[in-house]
mmCIF file of C-alpha atoms in Angstrom:
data_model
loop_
_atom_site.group_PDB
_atom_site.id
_atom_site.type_symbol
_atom_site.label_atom_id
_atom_site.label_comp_id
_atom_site.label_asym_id
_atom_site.label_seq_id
_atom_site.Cartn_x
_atom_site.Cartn_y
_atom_site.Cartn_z
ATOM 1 C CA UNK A 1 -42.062 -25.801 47.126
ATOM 2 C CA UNK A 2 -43.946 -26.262 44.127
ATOM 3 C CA UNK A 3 -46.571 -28.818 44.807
ATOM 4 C CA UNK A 4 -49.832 -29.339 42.662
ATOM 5 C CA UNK A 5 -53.277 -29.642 44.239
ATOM 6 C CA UNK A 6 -54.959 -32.392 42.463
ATOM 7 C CA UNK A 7 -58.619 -31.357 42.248
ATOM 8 C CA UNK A 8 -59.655 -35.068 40.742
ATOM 9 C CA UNK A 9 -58.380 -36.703 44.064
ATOM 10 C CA UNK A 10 -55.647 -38.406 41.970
ATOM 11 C CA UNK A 11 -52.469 -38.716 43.996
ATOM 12 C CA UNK A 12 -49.995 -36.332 43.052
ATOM 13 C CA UNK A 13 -46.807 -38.282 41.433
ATOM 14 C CA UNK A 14 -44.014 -37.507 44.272
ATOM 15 C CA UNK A 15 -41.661 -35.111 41.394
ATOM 16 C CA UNK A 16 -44.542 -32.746 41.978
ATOM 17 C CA UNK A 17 -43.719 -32.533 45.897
ATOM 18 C CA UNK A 18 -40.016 -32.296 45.240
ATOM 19 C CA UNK A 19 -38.427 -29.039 46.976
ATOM 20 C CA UNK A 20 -36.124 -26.940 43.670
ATOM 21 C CA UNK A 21 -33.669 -25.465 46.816
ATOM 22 C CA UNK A 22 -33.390 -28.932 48.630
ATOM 23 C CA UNK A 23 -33.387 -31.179 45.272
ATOM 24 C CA UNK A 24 -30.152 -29.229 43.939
ATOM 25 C CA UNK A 25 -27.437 -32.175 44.422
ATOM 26 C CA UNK A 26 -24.838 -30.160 45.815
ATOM 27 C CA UNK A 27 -27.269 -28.142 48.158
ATOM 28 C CA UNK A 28 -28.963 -31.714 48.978
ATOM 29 C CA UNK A 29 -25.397 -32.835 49.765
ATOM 30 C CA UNK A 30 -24.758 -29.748 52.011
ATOM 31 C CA UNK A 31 -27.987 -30.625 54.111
ATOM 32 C CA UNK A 32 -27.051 -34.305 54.457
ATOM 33 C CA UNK A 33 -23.575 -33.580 55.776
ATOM 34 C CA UNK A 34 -24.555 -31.043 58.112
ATOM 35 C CA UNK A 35 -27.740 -33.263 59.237
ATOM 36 C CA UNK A 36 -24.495 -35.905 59.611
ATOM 37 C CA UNK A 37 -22.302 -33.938 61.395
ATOM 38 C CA UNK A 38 -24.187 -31.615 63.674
ATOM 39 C CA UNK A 39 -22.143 -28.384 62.870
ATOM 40 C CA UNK A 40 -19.686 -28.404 59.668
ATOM 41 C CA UNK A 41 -16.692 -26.627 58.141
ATOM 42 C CA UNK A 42 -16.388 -24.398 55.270
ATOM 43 C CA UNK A 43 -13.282 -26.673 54.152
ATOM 44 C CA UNK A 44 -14.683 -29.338 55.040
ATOM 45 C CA UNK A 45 -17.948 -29.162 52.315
ATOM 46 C CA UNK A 46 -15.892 -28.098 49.920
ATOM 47 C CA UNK A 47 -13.453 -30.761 50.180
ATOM 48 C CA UNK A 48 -16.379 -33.123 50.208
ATOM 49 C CA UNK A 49 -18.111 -31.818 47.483
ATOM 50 C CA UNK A 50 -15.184 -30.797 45.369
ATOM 51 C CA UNK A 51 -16.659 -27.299 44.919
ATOM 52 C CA UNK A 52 -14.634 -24.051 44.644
ATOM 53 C CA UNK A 53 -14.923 -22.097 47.482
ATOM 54 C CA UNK A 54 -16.951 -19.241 45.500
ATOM 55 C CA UNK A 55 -19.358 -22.265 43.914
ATOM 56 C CA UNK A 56 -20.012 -23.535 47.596
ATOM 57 C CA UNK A 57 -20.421 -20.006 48.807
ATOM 58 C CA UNK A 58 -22.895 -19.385 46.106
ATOM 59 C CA UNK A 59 -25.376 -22.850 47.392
ATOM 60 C CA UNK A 60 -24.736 -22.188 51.061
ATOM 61 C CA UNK A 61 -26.155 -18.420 49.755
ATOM 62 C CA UNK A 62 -29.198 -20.336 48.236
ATOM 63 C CA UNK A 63 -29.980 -22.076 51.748
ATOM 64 C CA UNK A 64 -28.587 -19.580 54.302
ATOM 65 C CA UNK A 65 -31.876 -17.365 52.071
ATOM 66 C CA UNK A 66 -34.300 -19.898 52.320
ATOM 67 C CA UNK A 67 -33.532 -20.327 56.257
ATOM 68 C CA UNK A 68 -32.568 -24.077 56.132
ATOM 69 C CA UNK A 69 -28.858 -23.530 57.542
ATOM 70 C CA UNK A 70 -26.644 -21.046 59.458
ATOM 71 C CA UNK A 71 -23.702 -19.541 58.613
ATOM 72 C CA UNK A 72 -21.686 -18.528 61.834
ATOM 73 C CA UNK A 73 -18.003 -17.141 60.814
ATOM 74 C CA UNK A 74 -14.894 -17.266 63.682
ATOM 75 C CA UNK A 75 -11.666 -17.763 64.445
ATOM 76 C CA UNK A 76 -10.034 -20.625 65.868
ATOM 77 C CA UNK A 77 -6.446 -19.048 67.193
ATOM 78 C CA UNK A 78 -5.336 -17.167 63.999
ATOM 79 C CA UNK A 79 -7.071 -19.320 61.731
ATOM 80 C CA UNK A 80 -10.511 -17.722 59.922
ATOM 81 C CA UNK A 81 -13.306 -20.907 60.084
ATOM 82 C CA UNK A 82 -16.663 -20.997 58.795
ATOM 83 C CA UNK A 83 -19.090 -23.453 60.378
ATOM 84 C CA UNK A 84 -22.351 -24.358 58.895
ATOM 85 C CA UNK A 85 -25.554 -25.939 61.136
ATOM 86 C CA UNK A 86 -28.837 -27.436 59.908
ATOM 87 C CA UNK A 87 -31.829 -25.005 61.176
ATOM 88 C CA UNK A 88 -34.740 -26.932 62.250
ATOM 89 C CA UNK A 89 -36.409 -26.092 58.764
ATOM 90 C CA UNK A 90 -32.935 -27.518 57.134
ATOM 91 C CA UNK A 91 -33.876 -30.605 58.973
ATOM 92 C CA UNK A 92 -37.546 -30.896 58.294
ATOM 93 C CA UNK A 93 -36.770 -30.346 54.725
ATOM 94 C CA UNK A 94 -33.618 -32.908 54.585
ATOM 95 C CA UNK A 95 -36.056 -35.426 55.542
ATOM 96 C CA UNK A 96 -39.562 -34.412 53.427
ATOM 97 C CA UNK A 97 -36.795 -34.746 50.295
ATOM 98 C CA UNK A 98 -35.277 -38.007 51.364
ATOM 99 C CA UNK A 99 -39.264 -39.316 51.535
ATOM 100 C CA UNK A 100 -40.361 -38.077 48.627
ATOM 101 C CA UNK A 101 -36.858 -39.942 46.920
ATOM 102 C CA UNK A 102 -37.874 -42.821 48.265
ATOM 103 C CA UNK A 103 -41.411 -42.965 47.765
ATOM 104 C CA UNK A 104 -40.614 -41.757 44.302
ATOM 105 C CA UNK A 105 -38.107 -44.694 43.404
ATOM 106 C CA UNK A 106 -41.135 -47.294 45.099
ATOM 107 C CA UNK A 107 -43.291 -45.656 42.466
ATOM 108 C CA UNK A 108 -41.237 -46.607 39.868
ATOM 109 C CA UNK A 109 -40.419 -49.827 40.920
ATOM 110 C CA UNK A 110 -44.334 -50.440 41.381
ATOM 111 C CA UNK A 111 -45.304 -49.155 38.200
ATOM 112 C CA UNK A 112 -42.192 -50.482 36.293
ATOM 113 C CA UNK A 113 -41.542 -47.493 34.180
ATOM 114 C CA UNK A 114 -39.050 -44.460 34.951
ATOM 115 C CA UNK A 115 -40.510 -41.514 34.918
ATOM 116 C CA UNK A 116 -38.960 -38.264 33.534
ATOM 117 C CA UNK A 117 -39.287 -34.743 34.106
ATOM 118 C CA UNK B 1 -20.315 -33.950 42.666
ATOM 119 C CA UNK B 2 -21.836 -31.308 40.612
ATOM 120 C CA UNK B 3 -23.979 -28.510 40.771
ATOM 121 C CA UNK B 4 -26.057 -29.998 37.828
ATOM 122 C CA UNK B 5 -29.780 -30.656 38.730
ATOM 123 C CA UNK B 6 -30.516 -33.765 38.419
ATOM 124 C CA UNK B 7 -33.751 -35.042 36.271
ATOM 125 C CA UNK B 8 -36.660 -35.599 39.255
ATOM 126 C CA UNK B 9 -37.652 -39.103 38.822
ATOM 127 C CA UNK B 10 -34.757 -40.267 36.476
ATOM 128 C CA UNK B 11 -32.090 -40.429 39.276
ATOM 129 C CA UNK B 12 -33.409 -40.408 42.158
ATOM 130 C CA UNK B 13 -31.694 -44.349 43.377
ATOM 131 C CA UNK B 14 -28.051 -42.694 42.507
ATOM 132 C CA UNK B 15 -29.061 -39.468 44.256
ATOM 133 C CA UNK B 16 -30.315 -41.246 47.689
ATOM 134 C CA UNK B 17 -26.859 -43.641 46.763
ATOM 135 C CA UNK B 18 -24.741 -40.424 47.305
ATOM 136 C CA UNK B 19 -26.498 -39.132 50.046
ATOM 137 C CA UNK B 20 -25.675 -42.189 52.065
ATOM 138 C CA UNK B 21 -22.342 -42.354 50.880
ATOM 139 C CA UNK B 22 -21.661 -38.630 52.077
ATOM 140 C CA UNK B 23 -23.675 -39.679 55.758
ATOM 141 C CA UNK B 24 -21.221 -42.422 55.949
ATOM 142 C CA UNK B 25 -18.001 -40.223 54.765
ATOM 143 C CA UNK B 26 -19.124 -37.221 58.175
ATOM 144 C CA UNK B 27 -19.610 -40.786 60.449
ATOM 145 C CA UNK B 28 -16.372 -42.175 59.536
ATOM 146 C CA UNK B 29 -14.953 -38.152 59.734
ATOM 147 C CA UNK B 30 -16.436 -38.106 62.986
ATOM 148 C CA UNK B 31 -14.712 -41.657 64.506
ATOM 149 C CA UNK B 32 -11.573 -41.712 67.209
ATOM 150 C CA UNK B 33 -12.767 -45.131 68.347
ATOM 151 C CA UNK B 34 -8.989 -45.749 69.676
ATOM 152 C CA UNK B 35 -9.362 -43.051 71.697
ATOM 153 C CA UNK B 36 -12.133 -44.464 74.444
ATOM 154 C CA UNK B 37 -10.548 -47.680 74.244
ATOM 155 C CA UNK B 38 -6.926 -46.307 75.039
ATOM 156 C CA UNK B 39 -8.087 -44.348 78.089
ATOM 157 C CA UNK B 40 -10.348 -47.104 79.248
ATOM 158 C CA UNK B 41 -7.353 -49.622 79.089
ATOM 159 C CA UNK B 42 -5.073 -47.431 81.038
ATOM 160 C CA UNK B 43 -7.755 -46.599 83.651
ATOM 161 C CA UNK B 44 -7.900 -50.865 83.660
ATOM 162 C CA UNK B 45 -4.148 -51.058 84.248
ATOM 163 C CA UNK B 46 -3.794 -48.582 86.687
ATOM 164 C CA UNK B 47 -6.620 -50.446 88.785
ATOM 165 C CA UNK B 48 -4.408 -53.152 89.259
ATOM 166 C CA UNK B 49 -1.915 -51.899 91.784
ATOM 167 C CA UNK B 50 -4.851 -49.929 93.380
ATOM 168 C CA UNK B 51 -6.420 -53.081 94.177
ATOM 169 C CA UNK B 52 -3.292 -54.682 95.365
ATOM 170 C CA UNK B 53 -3.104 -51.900 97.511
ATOM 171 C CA UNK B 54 -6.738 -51.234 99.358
ATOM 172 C CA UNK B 55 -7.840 -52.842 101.712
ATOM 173 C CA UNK B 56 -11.329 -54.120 101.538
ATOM 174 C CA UNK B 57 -13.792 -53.992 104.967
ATOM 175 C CA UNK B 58 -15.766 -57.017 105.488
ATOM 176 C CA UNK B 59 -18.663 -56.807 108.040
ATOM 177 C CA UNK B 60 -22.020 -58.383 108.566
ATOM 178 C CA UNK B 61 -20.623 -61.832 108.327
ATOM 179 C CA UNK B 62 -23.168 -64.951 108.318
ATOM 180 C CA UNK B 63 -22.326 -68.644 108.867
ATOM 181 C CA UNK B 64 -23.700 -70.515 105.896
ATOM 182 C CA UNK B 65 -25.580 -74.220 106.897
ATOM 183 C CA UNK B 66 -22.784 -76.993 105.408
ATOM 184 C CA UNK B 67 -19.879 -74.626 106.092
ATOM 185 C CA UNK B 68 -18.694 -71.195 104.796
ATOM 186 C CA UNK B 69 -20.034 -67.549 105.479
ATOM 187 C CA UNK B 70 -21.606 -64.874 103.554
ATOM 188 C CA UNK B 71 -20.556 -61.466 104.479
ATOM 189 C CA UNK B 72 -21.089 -57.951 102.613
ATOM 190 C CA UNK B 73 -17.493 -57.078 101.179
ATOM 191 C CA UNK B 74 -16.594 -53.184 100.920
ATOM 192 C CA UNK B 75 -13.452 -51.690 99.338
ATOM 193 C CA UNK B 76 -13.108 -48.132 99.701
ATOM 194 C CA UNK B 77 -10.121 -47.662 97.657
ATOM 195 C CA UNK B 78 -10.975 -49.594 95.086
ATOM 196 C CA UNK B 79 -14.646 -47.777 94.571
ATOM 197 C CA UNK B 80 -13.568 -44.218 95.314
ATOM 198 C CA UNK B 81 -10.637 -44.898 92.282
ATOM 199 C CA UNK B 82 -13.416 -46.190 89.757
ATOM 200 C CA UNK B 83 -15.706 -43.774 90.356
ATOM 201 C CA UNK B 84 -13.191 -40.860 90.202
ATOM 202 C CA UNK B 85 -11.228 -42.316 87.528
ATOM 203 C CA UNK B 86 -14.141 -43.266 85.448
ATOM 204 C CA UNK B 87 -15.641 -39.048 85.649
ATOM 205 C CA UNK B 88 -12.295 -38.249 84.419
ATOM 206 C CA UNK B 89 -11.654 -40.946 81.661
ATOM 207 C CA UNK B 90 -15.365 -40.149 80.267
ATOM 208 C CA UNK B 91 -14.026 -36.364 80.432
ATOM 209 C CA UNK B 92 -10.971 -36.772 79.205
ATOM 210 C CA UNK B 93 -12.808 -39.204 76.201
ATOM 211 C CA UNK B 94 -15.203 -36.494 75.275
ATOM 212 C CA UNK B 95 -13.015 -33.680 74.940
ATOM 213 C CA UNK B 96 -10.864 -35.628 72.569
ATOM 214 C CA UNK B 97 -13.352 -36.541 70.390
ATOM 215 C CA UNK B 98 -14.599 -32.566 70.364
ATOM 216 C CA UNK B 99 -11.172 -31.464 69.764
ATOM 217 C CA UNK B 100 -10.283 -34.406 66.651
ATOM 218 C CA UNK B 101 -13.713 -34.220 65.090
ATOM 219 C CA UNK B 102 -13.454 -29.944 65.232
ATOM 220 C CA UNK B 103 -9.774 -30.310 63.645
ATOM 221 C CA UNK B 104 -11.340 -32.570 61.098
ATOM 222 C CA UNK B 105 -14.106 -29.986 60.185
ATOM 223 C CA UNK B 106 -17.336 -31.606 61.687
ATOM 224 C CA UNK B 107 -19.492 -31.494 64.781
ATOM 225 C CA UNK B 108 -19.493 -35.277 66.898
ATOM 226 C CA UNK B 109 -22.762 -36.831 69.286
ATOM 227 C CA UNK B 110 -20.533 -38.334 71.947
ATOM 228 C CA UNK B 111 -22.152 -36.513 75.352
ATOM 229 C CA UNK B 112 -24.774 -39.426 75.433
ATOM 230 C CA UNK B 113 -21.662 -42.024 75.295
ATOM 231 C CA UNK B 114 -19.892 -40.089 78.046
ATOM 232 C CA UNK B 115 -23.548 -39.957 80.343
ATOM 233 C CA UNK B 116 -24.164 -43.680 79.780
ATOM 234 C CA UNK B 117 -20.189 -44.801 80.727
ATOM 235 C CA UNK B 118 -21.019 -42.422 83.902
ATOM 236 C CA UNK B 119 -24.424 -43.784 84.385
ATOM 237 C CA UNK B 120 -23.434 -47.413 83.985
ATOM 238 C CA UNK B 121 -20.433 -47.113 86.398
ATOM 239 C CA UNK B 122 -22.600 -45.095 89.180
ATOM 240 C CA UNK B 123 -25.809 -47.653 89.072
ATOM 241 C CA UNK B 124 -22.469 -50.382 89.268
ATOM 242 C CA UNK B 125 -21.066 -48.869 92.652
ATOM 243 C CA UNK B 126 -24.588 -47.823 93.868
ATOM 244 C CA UNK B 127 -25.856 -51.632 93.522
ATOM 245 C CA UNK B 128 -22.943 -53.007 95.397
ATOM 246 C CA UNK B 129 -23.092 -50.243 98.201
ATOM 247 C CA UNK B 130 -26.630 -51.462 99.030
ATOM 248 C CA UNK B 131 -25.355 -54.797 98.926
ATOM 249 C CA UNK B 132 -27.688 -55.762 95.633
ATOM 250 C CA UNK B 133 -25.944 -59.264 95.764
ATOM 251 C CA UNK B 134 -28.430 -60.428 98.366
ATOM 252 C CA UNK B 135 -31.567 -59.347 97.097
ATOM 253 C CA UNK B 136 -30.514 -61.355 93.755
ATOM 254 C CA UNK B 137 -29.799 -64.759 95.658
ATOM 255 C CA UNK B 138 -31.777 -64.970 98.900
ATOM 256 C CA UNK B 139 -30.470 -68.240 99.648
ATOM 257 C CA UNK B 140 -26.858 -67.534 101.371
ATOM 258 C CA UNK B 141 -26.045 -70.943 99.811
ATOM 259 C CA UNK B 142 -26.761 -70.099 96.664
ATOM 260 C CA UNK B 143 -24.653 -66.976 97.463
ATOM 261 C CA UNK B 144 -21.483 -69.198 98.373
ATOM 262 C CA UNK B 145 -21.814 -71.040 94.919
ATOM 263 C CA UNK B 146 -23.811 -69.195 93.180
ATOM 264 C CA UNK B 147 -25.305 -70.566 89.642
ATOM 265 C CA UNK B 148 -23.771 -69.498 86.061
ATOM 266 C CA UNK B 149 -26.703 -67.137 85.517
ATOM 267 C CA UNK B 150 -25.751 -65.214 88.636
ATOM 268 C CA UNK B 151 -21.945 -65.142 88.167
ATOM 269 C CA UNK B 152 -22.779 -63.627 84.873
ATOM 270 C CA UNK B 153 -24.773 -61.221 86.161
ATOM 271 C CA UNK B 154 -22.366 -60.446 88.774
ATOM 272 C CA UNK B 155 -19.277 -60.496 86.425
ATOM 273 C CA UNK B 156 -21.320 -57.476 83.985
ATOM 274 C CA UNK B 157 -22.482 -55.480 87.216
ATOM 275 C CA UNK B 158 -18.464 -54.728 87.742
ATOM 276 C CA UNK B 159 -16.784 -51.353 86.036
ATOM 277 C CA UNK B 160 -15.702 -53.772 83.461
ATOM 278 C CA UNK B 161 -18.986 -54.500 82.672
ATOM 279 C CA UNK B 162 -20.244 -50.844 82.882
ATOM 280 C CA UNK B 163 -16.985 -50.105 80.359
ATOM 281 C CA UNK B 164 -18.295 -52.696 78.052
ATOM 282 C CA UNK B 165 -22.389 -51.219 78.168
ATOM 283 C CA UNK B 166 -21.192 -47.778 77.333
ATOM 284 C CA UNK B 167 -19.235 -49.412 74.197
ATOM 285 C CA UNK B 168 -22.248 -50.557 73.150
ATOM 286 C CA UNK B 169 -23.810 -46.908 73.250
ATOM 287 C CA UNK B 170 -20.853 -45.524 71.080
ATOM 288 C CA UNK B 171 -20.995 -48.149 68.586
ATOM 289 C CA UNK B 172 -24.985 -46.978 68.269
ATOM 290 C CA UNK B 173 -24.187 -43.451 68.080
ATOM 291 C CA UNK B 174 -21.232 -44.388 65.895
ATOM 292 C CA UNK B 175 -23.408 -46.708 63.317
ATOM 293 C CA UNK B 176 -19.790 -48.707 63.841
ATOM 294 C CA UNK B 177 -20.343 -52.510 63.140
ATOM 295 C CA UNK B 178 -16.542 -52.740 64.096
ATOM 296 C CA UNK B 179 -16.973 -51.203 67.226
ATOM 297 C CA UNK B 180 -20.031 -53.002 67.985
ATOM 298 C CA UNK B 181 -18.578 -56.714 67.239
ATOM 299 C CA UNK B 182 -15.442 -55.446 69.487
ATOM 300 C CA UNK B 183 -17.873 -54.510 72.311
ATOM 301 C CA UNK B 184 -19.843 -57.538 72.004
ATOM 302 C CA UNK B 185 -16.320 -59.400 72.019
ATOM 303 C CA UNK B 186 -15.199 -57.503 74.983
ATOM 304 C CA UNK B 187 -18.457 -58.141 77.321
ATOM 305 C CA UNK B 188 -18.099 -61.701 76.176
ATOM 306 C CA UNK B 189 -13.797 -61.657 77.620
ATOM 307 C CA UNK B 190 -16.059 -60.116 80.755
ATOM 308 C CA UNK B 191 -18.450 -62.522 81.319
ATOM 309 C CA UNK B 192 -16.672 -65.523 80.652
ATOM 310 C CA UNK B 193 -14.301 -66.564 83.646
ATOM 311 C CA UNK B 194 -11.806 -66.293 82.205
ATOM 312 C CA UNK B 195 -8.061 -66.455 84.055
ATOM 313 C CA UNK B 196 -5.505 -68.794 82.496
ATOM 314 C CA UNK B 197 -5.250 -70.092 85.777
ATOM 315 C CA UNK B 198 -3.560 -67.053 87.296
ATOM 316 C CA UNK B 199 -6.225 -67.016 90.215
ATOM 317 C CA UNK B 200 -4.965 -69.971 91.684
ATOM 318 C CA UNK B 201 -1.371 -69.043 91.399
ATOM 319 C CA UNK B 202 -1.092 -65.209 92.024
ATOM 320 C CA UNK B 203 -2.721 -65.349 95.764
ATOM 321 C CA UNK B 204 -2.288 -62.736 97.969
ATOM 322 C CA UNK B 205 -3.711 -60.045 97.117
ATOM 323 C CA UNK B 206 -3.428 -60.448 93.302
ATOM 324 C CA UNK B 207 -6.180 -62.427 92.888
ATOM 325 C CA UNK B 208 -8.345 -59.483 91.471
ATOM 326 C CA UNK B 209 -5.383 -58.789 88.480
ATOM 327 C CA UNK B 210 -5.802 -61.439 85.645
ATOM 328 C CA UNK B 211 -9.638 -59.867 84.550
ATOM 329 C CA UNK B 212 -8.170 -56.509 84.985
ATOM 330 C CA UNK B 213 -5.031 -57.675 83.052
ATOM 331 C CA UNK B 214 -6.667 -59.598 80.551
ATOM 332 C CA UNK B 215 -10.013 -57.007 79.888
ATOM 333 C CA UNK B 216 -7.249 -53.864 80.428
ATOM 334 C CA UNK B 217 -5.383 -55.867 77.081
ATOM 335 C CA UNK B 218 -8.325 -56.341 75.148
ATOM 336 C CA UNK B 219 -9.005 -52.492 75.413
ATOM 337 C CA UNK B 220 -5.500 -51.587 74.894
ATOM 338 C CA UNK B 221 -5.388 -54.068 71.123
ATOM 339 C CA UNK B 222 -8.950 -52.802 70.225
ATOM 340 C CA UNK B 223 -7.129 -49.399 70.543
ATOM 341 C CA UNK B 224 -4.787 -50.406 68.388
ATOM 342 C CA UNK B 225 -6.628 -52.100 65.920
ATOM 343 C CA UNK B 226 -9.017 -49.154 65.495
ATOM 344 C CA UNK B 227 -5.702 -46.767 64.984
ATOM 345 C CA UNK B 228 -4.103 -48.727 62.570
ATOM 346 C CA UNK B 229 -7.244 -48.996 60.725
ATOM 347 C CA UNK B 230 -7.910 -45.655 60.890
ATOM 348 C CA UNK B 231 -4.334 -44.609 59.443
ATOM 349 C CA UNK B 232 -4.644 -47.196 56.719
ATOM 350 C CA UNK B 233 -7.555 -45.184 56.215
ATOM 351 C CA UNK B 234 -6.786 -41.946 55.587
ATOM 352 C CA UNK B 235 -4.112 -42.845 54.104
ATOM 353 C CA UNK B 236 -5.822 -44.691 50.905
#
């Protein structure tokens, strides 16, 4: 997380709030559809998020790391499946991004600029 | 979608955009709305020669001033069948779902449907067996004609009813506006007397059959509505 303390009691502009593991699209997109579905399938993100399976390996890496989902691998009859769930973190963190994306684009539509990082 | 990040403030409309359009991809993913309505039809159907069949106990009988008696109306069969067949349908309902939405590569929320369907058709069975009727209208007059209000009431405290509740509960869990029009549509085929006339005609023990025929075929084209539009779909 790499929010700034403002020490002049200004409020911090939301970007500064934003989460670099969560705010990656395709992670961000992982997160949603597991917050969506419960419990997901390997195939099932990557068909989603037209990722190769080594690319989506790669993100799920990034968050399975930073404790926001888990990675549980099984079979189903012969069949190898991979099924992703949100961790309670995952969750808290899906949600503290959404806000700040919202409260960033009613900054911008209160101020009437767009603001760029 | 990309792995690109995307500029903080720049983007952040089209990123919440496809957030909500992947939510509503996994809700759609997660949807066998033909499903409930196909078991609950059949259930509906099958009720009909059950109720032909039972016999219903009438006791506690009570002249009425200006003609007529009240009397508390019991019918074994008929309640033991819902009740059992209503376990199993919710059962047989949520398994489906489990098994569809796991071949389709997502999780599903449809325990809380299942519970309410349960819930609704146990509070049903468990108002009627303590004769709820008469602590609604205290006047057995009122009871031998009773008002609009009350036959509505009556007509949604019935398994039909109870069928119709819990559709309301999937269409919440579902975020289905489809669903939800259907179940509104549905209670309304439920509450509204509806019989074509067959009451009058059918006698004899049939008198019970054109709600369960008509509310059993309501169920049973939902089910195929929701199918077909399901396959047209997946298949765009």
């Amino acid at each position: 997380m790499n929010r700034v303390d403002n020490d002049e009691g200004v409020t911090p502009h939301p970007v500064t709030g934003l989460d670099d593991v969560v705010h990656q699209r395709v992670r961000l997109g992982i997160l949603t559809i597991a917050h969506e579905a419960r419990r997901v399938e390997f195939g099932y993100l990557r068909s989603q998020l037209a990722l190769t399976a080594g690319n989506l390996s790669q993100h799920l890496g990034v968050l399975e790391t930073a404790g926001l989902v888990e990675v549980e691998k099984g079979y189903e009859g012969k069949r190898g499946r991979t099924w992703v769930t949100l961790t309670e973190a995952g969750d808290a963190a899906l949600a503290a991004e959404i806000g700040r994306l919202k409260l960033l684009i009613a900054r911008v539509e209160t101020t009437g600029t767009t603001d760029e990082t | 979608m990309t792995s690109d990040a995307v500029p903080a403030g720049g983007d952040a409309r089209r990123l919440l955009g496809e957030v909500r359009g992947l939510a509503r991809r996994v809700r759609i993913a997660q949807r066998v709305t033909w499903l409930p309505l196909l078991v609950l039809a059949v259930v509906t159907f099958v009720a009909i020669p059950v109720t032909r069949v039972s016999r219903p106990i009438t006791r506690d009988c009570q002249p009425v001033a200006g003609g007529g008696e009240t009397c508390k109306v019991f019918d074994p069969g008929v309640d033991i069948y819902w009740l059992v067949a209503m376990v199993v349908a919710y059962i047989v309902i949520t398994r489906g779902y489990v098994a569809v939405a796991r071949d389709r590569g997502v999780g599903v929320r449809v325990l809380p449907y299942a519970i309410s369907g349960v819930a609704a058709t146990v509070v049903v069975f468990g108002l009627i067996a303590v004769g709820a009727g008469g602590w609604i209208v205290r006047d057995p007059q009122d009871l031998l004609h009773p008002p609009t209000s009350v036959q509505v009431l009556f007509r949604l405290l019935t398994p039909l009813g109870a069928i119709g509740v819990a559709l309301l509960v999937l269409a919440w869990l579902e975020r289905n506006v489809a669903l939800l029009l259907f179940a509104l549509g549905y209670l309304a085929v439920v509450l509204v007397p509806i019989n074509f006339g067959w009451d009058t005609y059918w006698g004899g023990g049939w008198s019970e059959a054109p709600p369960l025929i008509i509310s059993g075929s309501v169920l049973a084209l939902g089910a195929l509505g929701f199918a077909g539009a399901q396959r047209l779909r997946r298949a765009r």
